[in-house]
XYZ file of C-alpha atoms in Angstrom:
630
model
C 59.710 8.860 31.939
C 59.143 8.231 28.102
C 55.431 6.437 27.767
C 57.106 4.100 25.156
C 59.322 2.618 28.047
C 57.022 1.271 29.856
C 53.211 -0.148 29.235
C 50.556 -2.672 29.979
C 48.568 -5.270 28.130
C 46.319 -8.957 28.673
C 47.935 -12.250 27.945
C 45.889 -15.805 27.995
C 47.889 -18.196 30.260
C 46.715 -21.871 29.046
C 48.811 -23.315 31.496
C 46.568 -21.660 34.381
C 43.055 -20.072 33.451
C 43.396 -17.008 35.565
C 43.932 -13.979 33.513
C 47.375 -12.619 33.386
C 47.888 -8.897 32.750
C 51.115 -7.890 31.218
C 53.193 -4.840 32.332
C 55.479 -4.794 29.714
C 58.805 -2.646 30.847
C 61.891 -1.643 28.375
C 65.299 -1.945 29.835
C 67.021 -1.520 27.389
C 67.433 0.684 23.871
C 69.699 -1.083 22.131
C 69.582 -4.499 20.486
C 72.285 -6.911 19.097
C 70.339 -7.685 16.095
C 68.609 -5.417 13.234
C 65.684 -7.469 12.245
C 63.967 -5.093 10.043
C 60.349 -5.405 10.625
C 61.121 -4.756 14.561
C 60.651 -1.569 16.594
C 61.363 -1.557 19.945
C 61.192 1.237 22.557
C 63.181 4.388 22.428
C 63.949 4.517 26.293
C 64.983 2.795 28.641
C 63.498 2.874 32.177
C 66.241 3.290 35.385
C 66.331 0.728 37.742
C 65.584 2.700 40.902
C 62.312 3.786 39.208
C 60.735 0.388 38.457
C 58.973 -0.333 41.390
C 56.969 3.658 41.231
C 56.704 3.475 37.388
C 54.683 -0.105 37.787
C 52.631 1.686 40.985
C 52.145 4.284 38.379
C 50.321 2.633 36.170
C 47.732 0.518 38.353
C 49.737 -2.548 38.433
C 48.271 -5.388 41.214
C 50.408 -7.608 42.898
C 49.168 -10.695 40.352
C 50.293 -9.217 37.501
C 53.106 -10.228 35.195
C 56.035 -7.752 34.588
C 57.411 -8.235 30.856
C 61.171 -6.935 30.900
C 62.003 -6.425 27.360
C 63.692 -3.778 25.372
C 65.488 -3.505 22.486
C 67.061 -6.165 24.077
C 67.179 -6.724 27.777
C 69.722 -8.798 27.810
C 72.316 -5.615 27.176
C 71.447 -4.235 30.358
C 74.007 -5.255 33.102
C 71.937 -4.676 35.438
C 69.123 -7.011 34.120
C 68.831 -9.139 37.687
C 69.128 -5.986 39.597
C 65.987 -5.293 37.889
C 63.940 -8.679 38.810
C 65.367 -8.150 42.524
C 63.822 -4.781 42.174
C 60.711 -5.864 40.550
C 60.102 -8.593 43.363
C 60.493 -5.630 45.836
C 58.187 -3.768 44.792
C 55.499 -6.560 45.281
C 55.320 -8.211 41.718
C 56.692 -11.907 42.206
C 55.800 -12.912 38.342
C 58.547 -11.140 36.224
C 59.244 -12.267 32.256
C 61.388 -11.876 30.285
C 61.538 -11.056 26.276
C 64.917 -11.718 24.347
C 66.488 -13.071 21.154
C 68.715 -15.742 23.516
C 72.093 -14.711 22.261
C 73.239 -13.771 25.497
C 71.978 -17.694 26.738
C 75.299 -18.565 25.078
C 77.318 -17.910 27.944
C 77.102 -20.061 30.846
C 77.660 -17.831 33.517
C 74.613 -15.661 32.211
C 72.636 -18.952 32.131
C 73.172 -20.094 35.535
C 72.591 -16.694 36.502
C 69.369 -16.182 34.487
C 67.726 -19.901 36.087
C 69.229 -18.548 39.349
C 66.966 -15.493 39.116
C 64.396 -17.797 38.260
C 61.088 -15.409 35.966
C 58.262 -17.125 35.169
C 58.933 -17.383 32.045
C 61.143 -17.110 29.306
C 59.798 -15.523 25.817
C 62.171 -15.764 23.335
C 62.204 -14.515 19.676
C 62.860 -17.330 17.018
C 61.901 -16.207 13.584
C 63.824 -18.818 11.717
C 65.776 -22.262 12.495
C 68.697 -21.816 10.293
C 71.481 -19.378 10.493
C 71.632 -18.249 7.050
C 68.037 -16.981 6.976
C 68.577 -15.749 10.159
C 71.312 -13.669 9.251
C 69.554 -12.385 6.290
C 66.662 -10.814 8.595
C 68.919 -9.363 11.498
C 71.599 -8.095 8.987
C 74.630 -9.930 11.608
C 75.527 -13.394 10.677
C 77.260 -13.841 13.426
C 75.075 -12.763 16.010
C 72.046 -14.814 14.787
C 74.207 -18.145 14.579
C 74.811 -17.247 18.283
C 70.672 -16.285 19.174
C 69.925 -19.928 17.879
C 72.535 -21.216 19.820
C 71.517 -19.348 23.003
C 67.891 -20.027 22.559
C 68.658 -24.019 22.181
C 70.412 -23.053 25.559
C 67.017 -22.292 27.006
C 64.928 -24.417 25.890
C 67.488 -26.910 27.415
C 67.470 -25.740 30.772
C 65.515 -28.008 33.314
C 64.899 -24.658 35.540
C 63.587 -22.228 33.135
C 59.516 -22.376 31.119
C 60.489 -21.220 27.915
C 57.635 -19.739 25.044
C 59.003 -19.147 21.687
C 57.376 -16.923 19.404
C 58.191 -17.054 15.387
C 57.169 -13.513 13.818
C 55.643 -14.500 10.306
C 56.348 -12.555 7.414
C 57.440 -12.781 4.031
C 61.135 -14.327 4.443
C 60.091 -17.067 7.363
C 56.680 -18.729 6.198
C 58.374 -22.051 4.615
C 59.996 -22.390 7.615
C 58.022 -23.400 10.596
C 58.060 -27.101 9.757
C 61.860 -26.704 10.785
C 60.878 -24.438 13.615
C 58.733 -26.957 15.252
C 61.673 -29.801 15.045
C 64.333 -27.136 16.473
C 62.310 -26.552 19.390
C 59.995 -30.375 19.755
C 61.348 -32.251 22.890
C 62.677 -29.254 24.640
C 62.536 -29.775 27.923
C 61.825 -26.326 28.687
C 59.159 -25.270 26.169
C 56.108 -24.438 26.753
C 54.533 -23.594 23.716
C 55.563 -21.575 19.929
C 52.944 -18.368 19.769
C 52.858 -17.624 15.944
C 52.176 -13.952 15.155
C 51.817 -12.348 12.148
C 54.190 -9.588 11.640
C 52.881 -6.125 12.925
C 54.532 -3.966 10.621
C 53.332 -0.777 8.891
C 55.222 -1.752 5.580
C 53.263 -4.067 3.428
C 56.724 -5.785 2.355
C 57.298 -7.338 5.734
C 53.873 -8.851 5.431
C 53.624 -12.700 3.245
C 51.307 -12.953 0.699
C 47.895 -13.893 1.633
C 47.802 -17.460 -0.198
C 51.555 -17.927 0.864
C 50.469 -17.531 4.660
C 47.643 -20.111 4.190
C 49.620 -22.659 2.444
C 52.412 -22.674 4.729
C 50.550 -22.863 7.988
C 48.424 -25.834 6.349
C 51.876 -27.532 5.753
C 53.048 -26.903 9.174
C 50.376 -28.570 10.605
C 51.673 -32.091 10.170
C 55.327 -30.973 11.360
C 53.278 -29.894 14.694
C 51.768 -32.733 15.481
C 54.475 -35.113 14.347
C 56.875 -33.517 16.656
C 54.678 -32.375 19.402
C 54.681 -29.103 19.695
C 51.721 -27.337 21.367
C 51.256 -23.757 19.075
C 48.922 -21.144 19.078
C 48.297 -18.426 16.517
C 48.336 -15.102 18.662
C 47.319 -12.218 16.585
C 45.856 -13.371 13.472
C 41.820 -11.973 12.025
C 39.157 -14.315 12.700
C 38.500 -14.656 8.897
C 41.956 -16.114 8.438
C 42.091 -18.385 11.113
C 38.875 -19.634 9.421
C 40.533 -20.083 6.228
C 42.149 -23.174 7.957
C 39.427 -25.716 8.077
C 41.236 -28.102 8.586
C 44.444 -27.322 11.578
C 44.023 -26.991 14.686
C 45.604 -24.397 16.227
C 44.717 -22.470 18.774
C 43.131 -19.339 17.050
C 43.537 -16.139 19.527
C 41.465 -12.989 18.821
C 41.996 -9.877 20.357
C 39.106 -7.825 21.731
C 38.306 -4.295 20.538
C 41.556 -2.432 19.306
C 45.262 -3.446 18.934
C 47.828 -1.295 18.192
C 48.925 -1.062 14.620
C 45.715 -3.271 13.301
C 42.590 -2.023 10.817
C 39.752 -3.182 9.930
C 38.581 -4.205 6.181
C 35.780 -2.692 4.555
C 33.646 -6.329 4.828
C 34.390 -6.298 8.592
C 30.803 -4.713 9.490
C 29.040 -7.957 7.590
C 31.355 -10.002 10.563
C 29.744 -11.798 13.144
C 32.916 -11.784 14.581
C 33.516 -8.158 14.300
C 33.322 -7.152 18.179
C 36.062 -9.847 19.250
C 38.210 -9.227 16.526
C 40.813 -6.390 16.422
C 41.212 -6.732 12.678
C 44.625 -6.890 10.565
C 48.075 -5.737 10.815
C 48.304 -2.845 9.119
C 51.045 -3.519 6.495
C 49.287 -6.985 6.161
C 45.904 -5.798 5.609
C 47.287 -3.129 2.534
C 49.208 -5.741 0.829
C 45.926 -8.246 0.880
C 43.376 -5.400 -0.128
C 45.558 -5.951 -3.603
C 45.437 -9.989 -3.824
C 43.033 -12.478 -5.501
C 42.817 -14.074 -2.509
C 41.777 -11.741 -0.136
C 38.207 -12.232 -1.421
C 38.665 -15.776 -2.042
C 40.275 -17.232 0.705
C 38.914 -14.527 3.622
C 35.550 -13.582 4.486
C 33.179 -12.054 6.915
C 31.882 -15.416 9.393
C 28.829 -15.893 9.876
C 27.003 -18.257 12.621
C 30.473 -19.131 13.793
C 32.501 -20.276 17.114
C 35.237 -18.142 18.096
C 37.145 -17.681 21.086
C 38.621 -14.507 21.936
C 41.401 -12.905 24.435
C 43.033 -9.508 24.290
C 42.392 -6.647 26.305
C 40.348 -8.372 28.676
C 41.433 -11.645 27.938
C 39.402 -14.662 30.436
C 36.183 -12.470 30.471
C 34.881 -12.946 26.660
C 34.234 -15.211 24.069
C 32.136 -15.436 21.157
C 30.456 -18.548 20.619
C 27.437 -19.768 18.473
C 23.812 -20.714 19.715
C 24.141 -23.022 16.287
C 22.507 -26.042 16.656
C 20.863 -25.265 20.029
C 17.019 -25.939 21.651
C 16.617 -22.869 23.138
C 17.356 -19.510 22.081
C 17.833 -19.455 18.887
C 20.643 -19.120 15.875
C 23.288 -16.821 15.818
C 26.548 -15.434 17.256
C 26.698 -14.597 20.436
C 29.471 -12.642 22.893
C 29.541 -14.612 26.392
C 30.938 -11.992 29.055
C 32.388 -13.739 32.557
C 31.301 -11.375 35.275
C 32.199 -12.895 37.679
C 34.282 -16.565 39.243
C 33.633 -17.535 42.141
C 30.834 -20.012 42.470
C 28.003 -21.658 45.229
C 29.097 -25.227 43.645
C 32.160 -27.088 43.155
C 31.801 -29.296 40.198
C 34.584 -31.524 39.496
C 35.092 -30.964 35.964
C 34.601 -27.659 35.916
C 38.384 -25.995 35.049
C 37.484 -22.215 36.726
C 39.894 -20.760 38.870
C 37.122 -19.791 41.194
C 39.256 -17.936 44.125
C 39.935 -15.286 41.656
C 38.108 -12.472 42.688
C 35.128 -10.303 40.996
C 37.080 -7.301 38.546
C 34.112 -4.891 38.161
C 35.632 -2.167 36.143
C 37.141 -4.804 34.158
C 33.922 -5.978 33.383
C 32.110 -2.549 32.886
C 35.132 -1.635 31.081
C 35.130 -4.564 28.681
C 30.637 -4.207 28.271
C 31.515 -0.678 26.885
C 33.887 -1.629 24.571
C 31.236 -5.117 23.543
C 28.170 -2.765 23.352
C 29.127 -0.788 20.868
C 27.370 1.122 18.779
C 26.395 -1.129 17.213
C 25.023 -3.589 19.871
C 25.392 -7.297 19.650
C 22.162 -9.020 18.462
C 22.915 -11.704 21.253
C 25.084 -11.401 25.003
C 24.974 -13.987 27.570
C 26.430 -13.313 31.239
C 28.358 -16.380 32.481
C 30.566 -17.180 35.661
C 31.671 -18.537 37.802
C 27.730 -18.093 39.221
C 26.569 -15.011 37.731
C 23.452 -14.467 39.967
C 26.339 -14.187 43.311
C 27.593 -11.311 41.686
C 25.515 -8.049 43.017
C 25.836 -5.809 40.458
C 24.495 -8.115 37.474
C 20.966 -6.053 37.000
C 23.227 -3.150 36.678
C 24.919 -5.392 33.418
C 21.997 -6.358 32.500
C 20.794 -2.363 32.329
C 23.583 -1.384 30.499
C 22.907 -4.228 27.468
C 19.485 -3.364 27.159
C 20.491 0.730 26.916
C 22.806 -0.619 24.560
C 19.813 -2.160 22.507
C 21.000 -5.604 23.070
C 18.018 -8.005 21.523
C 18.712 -11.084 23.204
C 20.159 -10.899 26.551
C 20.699 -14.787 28.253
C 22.091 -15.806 31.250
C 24.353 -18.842 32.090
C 23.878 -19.918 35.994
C 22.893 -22.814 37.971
C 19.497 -20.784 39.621
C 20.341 -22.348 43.164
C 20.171 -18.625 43.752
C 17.336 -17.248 41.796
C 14.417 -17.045 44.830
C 10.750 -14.919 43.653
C 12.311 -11.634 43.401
C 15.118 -11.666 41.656
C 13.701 -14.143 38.938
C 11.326 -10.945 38.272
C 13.885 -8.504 38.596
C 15.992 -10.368 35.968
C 13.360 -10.721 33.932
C 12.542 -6.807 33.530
C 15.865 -6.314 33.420
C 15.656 -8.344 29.954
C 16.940 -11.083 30.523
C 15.400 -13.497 28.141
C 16.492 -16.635 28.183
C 18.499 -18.885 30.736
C 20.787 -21.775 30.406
C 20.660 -23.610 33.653
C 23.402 -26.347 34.670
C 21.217 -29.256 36.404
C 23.765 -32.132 36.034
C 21.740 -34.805 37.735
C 17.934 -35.790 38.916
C 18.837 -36.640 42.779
C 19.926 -34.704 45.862
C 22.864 -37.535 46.198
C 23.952 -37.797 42.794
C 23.991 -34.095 42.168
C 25.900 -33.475 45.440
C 28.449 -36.260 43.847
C 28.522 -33.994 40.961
C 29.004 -30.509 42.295
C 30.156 -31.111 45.994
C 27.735 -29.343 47.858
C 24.868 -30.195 49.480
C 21.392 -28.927 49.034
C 22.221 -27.620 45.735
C 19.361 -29.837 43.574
C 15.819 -28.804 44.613
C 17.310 -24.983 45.288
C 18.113 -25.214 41.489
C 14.792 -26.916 40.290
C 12.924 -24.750 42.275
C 14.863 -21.871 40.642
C 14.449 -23.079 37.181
C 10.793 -23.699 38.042
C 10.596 -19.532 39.247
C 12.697 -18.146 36.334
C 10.364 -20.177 33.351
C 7.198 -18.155 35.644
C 8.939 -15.261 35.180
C 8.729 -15.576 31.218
C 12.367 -16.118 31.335
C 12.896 -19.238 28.418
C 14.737 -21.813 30.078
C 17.347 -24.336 28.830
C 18.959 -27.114 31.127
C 22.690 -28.279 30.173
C 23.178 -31.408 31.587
C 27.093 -31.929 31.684
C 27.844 -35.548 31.007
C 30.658 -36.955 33.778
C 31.570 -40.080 35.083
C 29.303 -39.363 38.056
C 25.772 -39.280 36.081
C 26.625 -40.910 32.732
C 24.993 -44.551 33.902
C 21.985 -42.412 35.177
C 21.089 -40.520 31.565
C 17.996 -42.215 31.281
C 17.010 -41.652 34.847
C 17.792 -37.834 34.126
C 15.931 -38.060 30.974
C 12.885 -39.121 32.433
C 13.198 -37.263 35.299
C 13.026 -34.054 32.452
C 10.070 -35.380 31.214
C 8.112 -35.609 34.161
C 9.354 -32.038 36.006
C 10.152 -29.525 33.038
C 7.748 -30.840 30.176
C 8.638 -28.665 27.350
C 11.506 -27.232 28.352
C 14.904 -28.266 26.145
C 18.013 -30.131 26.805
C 21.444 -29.510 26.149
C 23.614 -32.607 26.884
C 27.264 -31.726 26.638
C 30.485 -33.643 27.318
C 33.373 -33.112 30.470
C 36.278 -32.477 29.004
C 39.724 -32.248 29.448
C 40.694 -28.416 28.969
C 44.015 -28.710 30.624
C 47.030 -31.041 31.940
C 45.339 -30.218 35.401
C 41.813 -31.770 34.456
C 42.152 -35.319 35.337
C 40.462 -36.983 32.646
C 40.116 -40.708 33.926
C 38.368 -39.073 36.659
C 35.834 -37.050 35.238
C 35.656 -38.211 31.496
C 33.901 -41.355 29.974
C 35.049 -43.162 27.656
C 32.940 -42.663 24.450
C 32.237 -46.778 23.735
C 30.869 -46.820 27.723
C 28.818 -43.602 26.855
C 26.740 -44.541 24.130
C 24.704 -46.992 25.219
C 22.881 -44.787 27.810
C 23.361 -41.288 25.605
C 21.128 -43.296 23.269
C 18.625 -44.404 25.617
C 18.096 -40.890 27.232
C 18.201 -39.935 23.798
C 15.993 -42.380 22.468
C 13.189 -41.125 25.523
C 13.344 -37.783 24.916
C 12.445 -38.103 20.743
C 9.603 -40.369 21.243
C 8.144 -38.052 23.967
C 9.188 -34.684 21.156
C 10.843 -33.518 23.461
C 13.399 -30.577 22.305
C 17.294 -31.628 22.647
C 20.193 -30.961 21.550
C 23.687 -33.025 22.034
C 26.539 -30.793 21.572
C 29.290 -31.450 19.225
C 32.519 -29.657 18.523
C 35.214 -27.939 21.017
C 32.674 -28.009 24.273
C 30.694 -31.585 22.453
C 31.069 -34.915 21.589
C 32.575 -36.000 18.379
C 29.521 -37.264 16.135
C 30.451 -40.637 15.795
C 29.824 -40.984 19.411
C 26.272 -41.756 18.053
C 27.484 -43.438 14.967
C 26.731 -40.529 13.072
C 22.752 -40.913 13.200
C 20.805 -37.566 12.093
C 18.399 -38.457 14.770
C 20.496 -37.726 17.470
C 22.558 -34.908 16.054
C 22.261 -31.222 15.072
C 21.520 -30.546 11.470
C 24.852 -30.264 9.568
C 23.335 -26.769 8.458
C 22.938 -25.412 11.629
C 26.842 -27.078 12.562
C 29.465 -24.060 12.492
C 32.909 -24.853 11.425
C 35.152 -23.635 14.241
C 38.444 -21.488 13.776
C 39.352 -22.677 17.328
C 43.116 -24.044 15.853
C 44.002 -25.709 18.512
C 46.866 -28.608 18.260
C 45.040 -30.378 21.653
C 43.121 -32.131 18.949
C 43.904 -34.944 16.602
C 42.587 -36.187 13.684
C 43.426 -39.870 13.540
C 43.773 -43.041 11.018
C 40.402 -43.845 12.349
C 38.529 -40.606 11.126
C 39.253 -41.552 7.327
C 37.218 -39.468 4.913
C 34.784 -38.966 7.627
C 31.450 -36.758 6.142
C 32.096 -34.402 9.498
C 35.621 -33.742 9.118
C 34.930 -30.020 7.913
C 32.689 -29.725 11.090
C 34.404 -32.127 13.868
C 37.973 -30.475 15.357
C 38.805 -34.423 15.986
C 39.594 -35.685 19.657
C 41.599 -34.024 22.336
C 44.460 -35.449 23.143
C 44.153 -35.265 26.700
C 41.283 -37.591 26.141
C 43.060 -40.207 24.027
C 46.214 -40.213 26.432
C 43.775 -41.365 29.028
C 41.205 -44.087 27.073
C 42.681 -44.495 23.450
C 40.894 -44.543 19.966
C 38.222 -47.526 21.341
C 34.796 -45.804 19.395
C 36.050 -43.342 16.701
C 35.815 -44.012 13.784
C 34.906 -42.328 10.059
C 30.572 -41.294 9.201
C 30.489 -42.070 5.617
C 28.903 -39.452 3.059
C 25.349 -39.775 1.827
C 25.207 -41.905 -1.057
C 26.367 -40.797 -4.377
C 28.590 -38.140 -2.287
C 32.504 -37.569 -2.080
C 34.917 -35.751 -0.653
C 38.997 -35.806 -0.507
C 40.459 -36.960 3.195
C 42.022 -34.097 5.702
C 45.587 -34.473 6.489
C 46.096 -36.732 9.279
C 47.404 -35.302 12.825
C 49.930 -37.721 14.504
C 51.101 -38.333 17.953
C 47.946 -39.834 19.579
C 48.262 -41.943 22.245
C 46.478 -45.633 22.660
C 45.039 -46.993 25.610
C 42.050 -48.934 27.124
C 38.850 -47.057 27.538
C 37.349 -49.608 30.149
C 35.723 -47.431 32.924
């Protein structure tokens, strides 16, 4: 069987956070369209083979099975192959095509009768001309457009689109999002820039830029929920002010490089780099020093080859450890509590070679400065001193752990400790056995975790406790704060937000509505400065937006030590209300999910310093109003 038929690769589901692996099969050779910057696979794999070719390469039961091509549609025998797919064990089969086939009705009935998972179809343009100018067959693009409407129609199929960017589409996703906004079928556009080898396929550097800053307000006008899938963490930052989701790959891609100013990135061991025939025609452009940049001290989130098990984040602004980027590494999910607003798909079980695979890829050389071990519960997973020995091997200088220490007894608070683990950031979410059983649904969970905080700080571990504002404890944030005070003197505080990371997350449930927050943030707040005690309320993504506080220094990080996040990601808006707000170019906005369920009550703009000015951002539209009484 040619290897080009048939491969494998990780895909971020945000409809569901359990990682998805792709096996990506080619079942066809041919295509109906020439688009010139495409390459598809020279072979086709039989149908009788499918189910020992995916056995072949390691695939599990829960992953997804890509059938693409050429085009896939060309093979007659396309539903033979998801029968055959599903009989071999793999019940979540996709498919890739250009939709021109979706013009027939008996293949459409047919294709919601054999009912994949999902539906990625190719949609590089909106209007037939251009189209037909790329694939080189009028005809048969008028009829892909037509087809795809067809699916994005269908009330039985989940339908992604995914617009290739390169030099003859940019100008054109403003009329990409209003083909494909109130689809009933869509899911979500995935723009990707072109992965060519030729550096004319690839848009100009400043052309890119300016055209996904335009697009922006065609996005949130018409709805669409779009995520940028393969672009460099430098250019996602180079758009302050969308919000997209930004996707990074880990380690290596396929086709990408890295820049010469990629080593002086912070971002560097999430990032795969650029597309090759990008990345030559930029090296040549103004812009490419001007607009791009090694990040420094920044917030990225990353997906790729392992894609739910790392992200790189900043310790920016925090009490405990210290400044500077840092890679978090999931090891494992399941957990000993069952918080409410916590969006983990915790049955998913432990994937050690995934995760030893992924720390040798992270470590380097060189070794991050900074690696945290998260969960799920990290200390339930029994081979974390043997992570833990291979980041300090690798040299890592700041090795941190994210856990709720209901675990940690004597022992292993020493053994984590030599192990080099330096610092902790413990989840203690209230300051009573009933109101943090309310909190994380089990019992006995509150003095196991202050005793193990308590055990970890005598270990010469540095602690941290995040303190996860919900509408359980919010009323009792004084209570907490004193309760602090009194039982971990010294030790800092990181109050962060619940919040609404997906249509699942029930917001009126777990979130509070910012105007009913204040008053006892600032109190707790207000405690905790005139004792000098350390703190730090977190803003951005994971935070609070600053004017939760009105905007008062005393209560927030220094703007300095703020990163501005590439996380472009349309689940925020920027509304009427922010104005020419003095933390625009730090604040992502709200989340929508937030204002569908309590409205714009409390935002508003945090005027400059005096004497200071700066233009407005572009304003993102389609928030919803409501009450915010809790």
């Amino acid at each position: 069987m040619d290897d080009g038929a048939i491969s494998g690769s990780g895909n971020r589901s945000r409809a569901a956070p359990r990682r998805e692996v792709e096996r990506r099969v080619s079942l066809s050779a041919e295509c109906n369209l020439a688009c010139g910057y495409c390459a598809w696979a020279e072979a086709a794999v039989p149908i009788e083979g499918l189910g020992a070719a995916l056995a072949a390469m390691g695939a599990a039961s829960g992953d997804v099975v890509v059938l693409t091509g050429g085009e896939p549609a060309l093979n007659r025998r396309l539903f033979e192959a998801i029968s055959a797919v599903r009989r071999a064990g793999y019940e979540k089969v996709a498919i890739e095509t250009n939709g021109s086939l979706a013009v027939y009705a008996a293949f459409l009935r047919a294709l919601e009768r054999a009912a994949p998972c999902l539906v990625r179809v190719s949609l590089p343009h909106a209007q037939p001309e251009s189209y037909g100018r790329l694939a080189r067959h009028a005809e048969g693009a008028a009829r892909a457009l037509e087809g795809v409407a067809a699916l994005l129609d269908s009330p039985r199929l989940e339908v992604l689109a995914r617009v290739t960017l390169y030099e003859g589409n940019v100008g054109e996703l403003p009329h990409i999002f209003r083909f494909v906004a109130g689809r009933r079928a869509l899911r979500s556009v995935e723009i990707a820039l072109v992965e060519s080898d030729e550096p004319r396929f690839a848009p100009s550097l400043d052309g890119l830029l300016n055209a996904l800053e335009a697009a922006l307000p065609a996005a949130g006008e018409a709805g669409v929920p779009a995520r940028l899938v393969n672009f460099p963490a430098c250019v996602a930052h180079a758009l302050p002010e969308q919000r997209f989701e930004g996707v990074m790959e880990v380690g290596q891609r396929a086709g990408h490089e890295k820049a010469a100013f990629c080593g002086e990135c912070d971002a560097a061991p999430g990032c795969a780099g650029f597309p090759r025939g990008a990345l030559r025609r930029w090296e040549g452009e103004a812009a490419f020093g001007r607009r791009v940049a090694p990040q420094r001290g920044t917030a990225f989130q990353a997906s790729g080859l392992e894609p739910d098990l790392v992200c790189v984040e900043s310790e920016a602004g925090g009490a405990g450890a210290g400044a500077g980027a840092e890679i978090v590494v999931r090891v494992n999910w399941h957990c000993n509590e069952r918080c409410g607003f916590c969006w983990l798909d915790l049955a998913r079980p432990t994937d050690h070679e995934a995760v030893v695979g992924t720390l040798r890829k992270l470590l380097g050389p060189p070794a991050p400065a900074r690696l945290s071990f998260s969960g799920g519960e990290p200390t339930l997973n029994p081979r974390l001193l043997e992570y833990c020995a291979m980041a300090r091997e690798a040299g890592v200088a700041h090795l941190r752990l994210q856990t709720n220490a209901a675990a940690v007894d004597d022992s292993m608070a020493r053994s984590l400790a030599a192990a080099g683990v330096r610092s902790a950031l413990v989840a203690l979410h209230a300051h009573t056995e009933e109101l943090n059983h309310e909190v994380t649904r089990r019992r006995g969970m509150f003095a196991r975790t202050v005793a193990g905080i308590h055990r970890l700080a005598a270990a010469g571990v540095e602690v941290e406790l995040n303190h996860v504002m919900c509408r359980a404890n919010y009323r009792a944030l004084p209570e907490f704060a004193r309760f602090a005070l009194r039982e971990f003197p010294g030790v800092p505080v990181s109050l962060t937000a619940a919040v609404p990371m997906n249509e699942a997350f029930d917001a009126r449930e777990w979130c509070v509505p910012f105007p009913a927050l204040a008053p006892p943030l600032r109190a707790a707040l207000d405690q905790m400065r005139a004792a000098g005690h350390p703190f730090n309320l977190t803003t951005g993504t994971c935070g609070l937006p600053p004017c939760v506080v009105d905007g008062d220094p005393r209560y927030l990080p220094s703007r300095e030590t703020v990163p501005r996040s590439p996380v472009m990601n349309i689940d925020f808006a920027r509304l009427p209300a922010c104005g020419d707000c003095s933390w625009n170019d730090l604040c992502p906005g709200v989340r929508r999910r937030y204002l569908r369920a309590f409205g714009e009550a409390g935002i508003r703009a945090i005027p400059f310093p005096a004497a200071s000015a700066r233009a407005p951002l572009p304003i993102a539209a389609g928030a919803a109003r409501g009450g915010g009484a809790v």
